[in-house]
Structure formats: C-alpha cells, structure tokens
JSON list of C-alpha atoms in Angstrom, two decimals:
[
{"chain": "A", "resi": 5, "resn": "GLN", "atom": "CA", "xyz": [100.87, 114.76, 112.49]},
{"chain": "A", "resi": 6, "resn": "VAL", "atom": "CA", "xyz": [99.50, 111.06, 113.07]},
{"chain": "A", "resi": 7, "resn": "GLN", "atom": "CA", "xyz": [101.44, 108.68, 114.58]},
{"chain": "A", "resi": 8, "resn": "LEU", "atom": "CA", "xyz": [100.93, 105.14, 114.48]},
{"chain": "A", "resi": 9, "resn": "VAL", "atom": "CA", "xyz": [102.70, 102.32, 116.48]},
{"chain": "A", "resi": 10, "resn": "GLU", "atom": "CA", "xyz": [101.37, 98.68, 116.35]},
{"chain": "A", "resi": 11, "resn": "SER", "atom": "CA", "xyz": [102.84, 95.93, 118.94]},
{"chain": "A", "resi": 12, "resn": "GLY", "atom": "CA", "xyz": [101.37, 92.57, 119.17]},
{"chain": "A", "resi": 13, "resn": "GLY", "atom": "CA", "xyz": [103.21, 90.50, 116.72]},
{"chain": "A", "resi": 14, "resn": "GLY", "atom": "CA", "xyz": [105.53, 87.30, 117.36]},
{"chain": "A", "resi": 15, "resn": "SER", "atom": "CA", "xyz": [105.29, 84.03, 116.23]},
{"chain": "A", "resi": 16, "resn": "VAL", "atom": "CA", "xyz": [102.26, 82.16, 116.48]},
{"chain": "A", "resi": 17, "resn": "GLN", "atom": "CA", "xyz": [101.00, 78.58, 115.76]},
{"chain": "A", "resi": 18, "resn": "ALA", "atom": "CA", "xyz": [98.95, 77.59, 112.53]},
{"chain": "A", "resi": 19, "resn": "GLY", "atom": "CA", "xyz": [95.26, 77.50, 114.04]},
{"chain": "A", "resi": 20, "resn": "LYS", "atom": "CA", "xyz": [95.90, 80.21, 116.96]},
{"chain": "A", "resi": 21, "resn": "PHE", "atom": "CA", "xyz": [94.92, 83.79, 116.70]},
{"chain": "A", "resi": 22, "resn": "VAL", "atom": "CA", "xyz": [96.90, 86.55, 117.38]},
{"chain": "A", "resi": 23, "resn": "ARG", "atom": "CA", "xyz": [95.79, 90.18, 118.73]},
{"chain": "A", "resi": 24, "resn": "LEU", "atom": "CA", "xyz": [97.16, 93.37, 116.71]},
{"chain": "A", "resi": 25, "resn": "SER", "atom": "CA", "xyz": [97.33, 96.29, 118.54]},
{"chain": "A", "resi": 26, "resn": "CYS", "atom": "CA", "xyz": [97.97, 100.08, 116.74]},
{"chain": "A", "resi": 27, "resn": "GLU", "atom": "CA", "xyz": [98.29, 102.88, 119.11]},
{"chain": "A", "resi": 28, "resn": "VAL", "atom": "CA", "xyz": [97.10, 106.39, 117.32]},
{"chain": "A", "resi": 29, "resn": "SER", "atom": "CA", "xyz": [98.18, 109.62, 117.99]},
{"chain": "A", "resi": 30, "resn": "GLY", "atom": "CA", "xyz": [97.17, 112.30, 116.35]},
{"chain": "A", "resi": 31, "resn": "SER", "atom": "CA", "xyz": [94.05, 113.15, 114.99]},
{"chain": "A", "resi": 32, "resn": "ILE", "atom": "CA", "xyz": [92.72, 111.61, 111.21]},
{"chain": "A", "resi": 33, "resn": "GLY", "atom": "CA", "xyz": [89.60, 113.70, 111.38]},
{"chain": "A", "resi": 34, "resn": "SER", "atom": "CA", "xyz": [86.27, 113.32, 111.76]},
{"chain": "A", "resi": 35, "resn": "SER", "atom": "CA", "xyz": [85.83, 111.84, 108.54]},
{"chain": "A", "resi": 36, "resn": "GLY", "atom": "CA", "xyz": [89.54, 109.16, 108.92]},
{"chain": "A", "resi": 37, "resn": "CYS", "atom": "CA", "xyz": [89.68, 105.45, 108.29]},
{"chain": "A", "resi": 38, "resn": "LEU", "atom": "CA", "xyz": [92.45, 103.30, 110.01]},
{"chain": "A", "resi": 39, "resn": "GLY", "atom": "CA", "xyz": [92.64, 99.99, 109.58]},
{"chain": "A", "resi": 40, "resn": "TRP", "atom": "CA", "xyz": [95.94, 97.29, 108.37]},
{"chain": "A", "resi": 41, "resn": "PHE", "atom": "CA", "xyz": [97.77, 96.10, 105.48]},
{"chain": "A", "resi": 42, "resn": "ARG", "atom": "CA", "xyz": [100.54, 93.66, 105.23]},
{"chain": "A", "resi": 43, "resn": "GLN", "atom": "CA", "xyz": [103.22, 92.45, 103.55]},
{"chain": "A", "resi": 44, "resn": "PRO", "atom": "CA", "xyz": [104.39, 89.42, 103.05]},
{"chain": "A", "resi": 45, "resn": "PRO", "atom": "CA", "xyz": [108.11, 88.69, 102.12]},
{"chain": "A", "resi": 46, "resn": "GLY", "atom": "CA", "xyz": [108.93, 89.80, 98.53]},
{"chain": "A", "resi": 47, "resn": "ARG", "atom": "CA", "xyz": [105.29, 90.93, 97.68]},
{"chain": "A", "resi": 48, "resn": "GLU", "atom": "CA", "xyz": [103.45, 94.30, 97.58]},
{"chain": "A", "resi": 49, "resn": "ARG", "atom": "CA", "xyz": [101.67, 95.58, 100.74]},
{"chain": "A", "resi": 50, "resn": "ASP", "atom": "CA", "xyz": [98.00, 94.06, 101.13]},
{"chain": "A", "resi": 51, "resn": "PHE", "atom": "CA", "xyz": [94.88, 95.61, 102.29]},
{"chain": "A", "resi": 52, "resn": "ILE", "atom": "CA", "xyz": [93.52, 93.08, 105.42]},
{"chain": "A", "resi": 53, "resn": "SER", "atom": "CA", "xyz": [90.65, 95.91, 106.87]},
{"chain": "A", "resi": 54, "resn": "SER", "atom": "CA", "xyz": [89.95, 98.72, 108.11]},
{"chain": "A", "resi": 55, "resn": "ILE", "atom": "CA", "xyz": [87.35, 100.85, 110.04]},
{"chain": "A", "resi": 56, "resn": "SER", "atom": "CA", "xyz": [85.91, 103.82, 109.77]},
{"chain": "A", "resi": 57, "resn": "THR", "atom": "CA", "xyz": [85.52, 106.59, 112.70]},
{"chain": "A", "resi": 58, "resn": "THR", "atom": "CA", "xyz": [81.56, 105.38, 113.38]},
{"chain": "A", "resi": 59, "resn": "GLY", "atom": "CA", "xyz": [82.88, 102.14, 113.44]},
{"chain": "A", "resi": 60, "resn": "THR", "atom": "CA", "xyz": [82.20, 100.46, 110.02]},
{"chain": "A", "resi": 61, "resn": "ALA", "atom": "CA", "xyz": [84.40, 97.71, 109.61]},
{"chain": "A", "resi": 62, "resn": "THR", "atom": "CA", "xyz": [85.47, 95.77, 105.97]},
{"chain": "A", "resi": 63, "resn": "TYR", "atom": "CA", "xyz": [87.99, 93.07, 105.05]},
{"chain": "A", "resi": 64, "resn": "ALA", "atom": "CA", "xyz": [89.58, 91.34, 102.70]},
{"chain": "A", "resi": 65, "resn": "ALA", "atom": "CA", "xyz": [88.72, 88.54, 100.49]},
{"chain": "A", "resi": 66, "resn": "SER", "atom": "CA", "xyz": [91.68, 86.88, 102.07]},
{"chain": "A", "resi": 67, "resn": "VAL", "atom": "CA", "xyz": [90.96, 87.12, 106.12]},
{"chain": "A", "resi": 68, "resn": "LYS", "atom": "CA", "xyz": [87.50, 87.91, 105.94]},
{"chain": "A", "resi": 69, "resn": "GLY", "atom": "CA", "xyz": [85.06, 85.69, 108.24]},
{"chain": "A", "resi": 70, "resn": "ARG", "atom": "CA", "xyz": [88.41, 84.82, 110.67]},
{"chain": "A", "resi": 71, "resn": "ALA", "atom": "CA", "xyz": [89.37, 88.36, 111.93]},
{"chain": "A", "resi": 72, "resn": "THR", "atom": "CA", "xyz": [87.99, 91.49, 113.62]},
{"chain": "A", "resi": 73, "resn": "ILE", "atom": "CA", "xyz": [88.90, 94.67, 113.87]},
{"chain": "A", "resi": 74, "resn": "THR", "atom": "CA", "xyz": [87.79, 97.17, 116.58]},
{"chain": "A", "resi": 75, "resn": "GLN", "atom": "CA", "xyz": [88.85, 100.42, 117.80]},
{"chain": "A", "resi": 76, "resn": "ASP", "atom": "CA", "xyz": [89.20, 102.26, 121.27]},
{"chain": "A", "resi": 77, "resn": "ASN", "atom": "CA", "xyz": [88.36, 105.57, 121.14]},
{"chain": "A", "resi": 78, "resn": "ALA", "atom": "CA", "xyz": [89.04, 106.31, 125.28]},
{"chain": "A", "resi": 79, "resn": "LYS", "atom": "CA", "xyz": [92.46, 104.53, 124.10]},
{"chain": "A", "resi": 80, "resn": "ASN", "atom": "CA", "xyz": [92.70, 105.91, 120.63]},
{"chain": "A", "resi": 81, "resn": "THR", "atom": "CA", "xyz": [94.12, 102.38, 119.74]},
{"chain": "A", "resi": 82, "resn": "VAL", "atom": "CA", "xyz": [92.71, 100.01, 117.15]},
{"chain": "A", "resi": 83, "resn": "TYR", "atom": "CA", "xyz": [92.65, 96.25, 117.33]},
{"chain": "A", "resi": 84, "resn": "LEU", "atom": "CA", "xyz": [93.00, 93.32, 114.68]},
{"chain": "A", "resi": 85, "resn": "VAL", "atom": "CA", "xyz": [92.20, 90.23, 115.77]},
{"chain": "A", "resi": 86, "resn": "ILE", "atom": "CA", "xyz": [92.98, 86.56, 113.18]},
{"chain": "A", "resi": 87, "resn": "ASN", "atom": "CA", "xyz": [92.11, 83.61, 114.41]},
{"chain": "A", "resi": 88, "resn": "SER", "atom": "CA", "xyz": [92.65, 80.21, 112.16]},
{"chain": "A", "resi": 89, "resn": "LEU", "atom": "CA", "xyz": [96.12, 81.44, 111.28]},
{"chain": "A", "resi": 90, "resn": "LYS", "atom": "CA", "xyz": [97.19, 79.91, 108.09]},
{"chain": "A", "resi": 91, "resn": "PRO", "atom": "CA", "xyz": [101.03, 79.61, 106.88]},
{"chain": "A", "resi": 92, "resn": "GLU", "atom": "CA", "xyz": [100.37, 82.51, 104.00]},
{"chain": "A", "resi": 93, "resn": "ASP", "atom": "CA", "xyz": [99.02, 85.17, 106.98]},
{"chain": "A", "resi": 94, "resn": "ALA", "atom": "CA", "xyz": [102.89, 85.06, 107.77]},
{"chain": "A", "resi": 95, "resn": "ALA", "atom": "CA", "xyz": [103.54, 88.72, 106.67]},
{"chain": "A", "resi": 96, "resn": "ILE", "atom": "CA", "xyz": [104.53, 92.20, 108.23]},
{"chain": "A", "resi": 97, "resn": "TYR", "atom": "CA", "xyz": [101.42, 93.87, 109.50]},
{"chain": "A", "resi": 98, "resn": "TYR", "atom": "CA", "xyz": [101.27, 97.54, 109.20]},
{"chain": "A", "resi": 99, "resn": "CYS", "atom": "CA", "xyz": [98.95, 99.81, 110.84]},
{"chain": "A", "resi": 100, "resn": "ALA", "atom": "CA", "xyz": [97.72, 102.70, 108.67]},
{"chain": "A", "resi": 101, "resn": "ALA", "atom": "CA", "xyz": [95.45, 106.02, 108.13]},
{"chain": "A", "resi": 102, "resn": "ARG", "atom": "CA", "xyz": [93.72, 108.01, 106.12]},
{"chain": "A", "resi": 103, "resn": "THR", "atom": "CA", "xyz": [92.14, 111.09, 106.75]},
{"chain": "A", "resi": 104, "resn": "ASN", "atom": "CA", "xyz": [89.77, 111.63, 103.83]},
{"chain": "A", "resi": 105, "resn": "GLY", "atom": "CA", "xyz": [87.70, 108.20, 104.75]},
{"chain": "A", "resi": 106, "resn": "CYS", "atom": "CA", "xyz": [87.94, 104.69, 104.10]},
{"chain": "A", "resi": 107, "resn": "ALA", "atom": "CA", "xyz": [86.41, 104.44, 100.66]},
{"chain": "A", "resi": 108, "resn": "ALA", "atom": "CA", "xyz": [89.94, 104.46, 99.01]},
{"chain": "A", "resi": 109, "resn": "PHE", "atom": "CA", "xyz": [91.34, 102.86, 101.72]},
{"chain": "A", "resi": 110, "resn": "VAL", "atom": "CA", "xyz": [92.14, 99.26, 100.22]},
{"chain": "A", "resi": 111, "resn": "SER", "atom": "CA", "xyz": [95.09, 101.44, 97.59]},
{"chain": "A", "resi": 112, "resn": "ALA", "atom": "CA", "xyz": [98.34, 101.14, 99.72]},
{"chain": "A", "resi": 113, "resn": "SER", "atom": "CA", "xyz": [98.57, 104.60, 97.76]},
{"chain": "A", "resi": 114, "resn": "ARG", "atom": "CA", "xyz": [96.53, 106.44, 98.95]},
{"chain": "A", "resi": 115, "resn": "ILE", "atom": "CA", "xyz": [97.27, 105.76, 102.75]},
{"chain": "A", "resi": 116, "resn": "ASP", "atom": "CA", "xyz": [98.17, 108.96, 104.68]},
{"chain": "A", "resi": 117, "resn": "TYR", "atom": "CA", "xyz": [100.52, 107.62, 107.18]},
{"chain": "A", "resi": 118, "resn": "TRP", "atom": "CA", "xyz": [102.24, 104.05, 107.90]},
{"chain": "A", "resi": 119, "resn": "GLY", "atom": "CA", "xyz": [102.91, 102.93, 111.19]},
{"chain": "A", "resi": 120, "resn": "GLN", "atom": "CA", "xyz": [106.80, 100.93, 111.58]},
{"chain": "A", "resi": 121, "resn": "GLY", "atom": "CA", "xyz": [105.13, 97.36, 110.83]},
{"chain": "A", "resi": 122, "resn": "THR", "atom": "CA", "xyz": [105.09, 94.28, 113.35]},
{"chain": "A", "resi": 123, "resn": "GLN", "atom": "CA", "xyz": [106.18, 90.89, 112.38]},
{"chain": "A", "resi": 124, "resn": "VAL", "atom": "CA", "xyz": [104.07, 88.04, 112.64]},
{"chain": "A", "resi": 125, "resn": "THR", "atom": "CA", "xyz": [105.18, 84.57, 111.82]},
{"chain": "A", "resi": 126, "resn": "VAL", "atom": "CA", "xyz": [103.06, 81.12, 111.23]},
{"chain": "A", "resi": 127, "resn": "SER", "atom": "CA", "xyz": [104.25, 78.43, 112.67]},
{"chain": "A", "resi": 128, "resn": "SER", "atom": "CA", "xyz": [103.30, 74.94, 111.63]}
]
C-alpha cells in the first residue's frame, strides 16, 4: 500500500514562491510515476506536474516555466516549487502516484493513490 503525505502549503503572497513536499511510503515500482494535481474551489482536479522514476519531468501549461518538480530518493520525497505565484494558483494541491508509468498521469481518473491535499492560498 502506498501512502502520500503532503506538506508545505499555506498563505503566500502573489509573486512569491511555494514549496510543497510529498513523503511517499510504500513502493510504486520501477515504472511508477509521482506528481501533483490541484483543485481550485468548485473546479475539477487538474494535472500540474509529474516525474518518472528516471527523473523525467512534465508540466502543465499553466505552470510551465514557473514550476520545478524534483525527487529525493533517499528521503522518498517529491517536491514541487512554483515561483511567481498568481491568484489563480490558489487551490488544494494533491500529491499523486501511479504505478504504471507517467503517460496517463495527466488524467485524475488514472491515478492510483492520492495524498490528503494541502491548501495553498495566494494573497495580493
């Protein structure tokens, strides 16, 4: 069983950055994929970023150029940094895991495991 625990959310000023962490327990296998989704109030959960076990990263257009996803295998932790925060970045951010690759990771329905979510609020 895989468990994902997020941390690092909170209230951040627009233009600043937020760093989210996701501690992973259990194994997603050598073909697994980790990453992040976000869900603004009243809206669907959308793909933000993913990273494969080999370190290949993918980003949604909404954060490309502003976000960086990394993983620390020694700590079993995945990080997401989003710079130059905008009001539209405010959402609950969910860590996600898929055991069968990153190709379908963009679809929330294809995710095998979810964290509990961490709130990011962007203040002006």
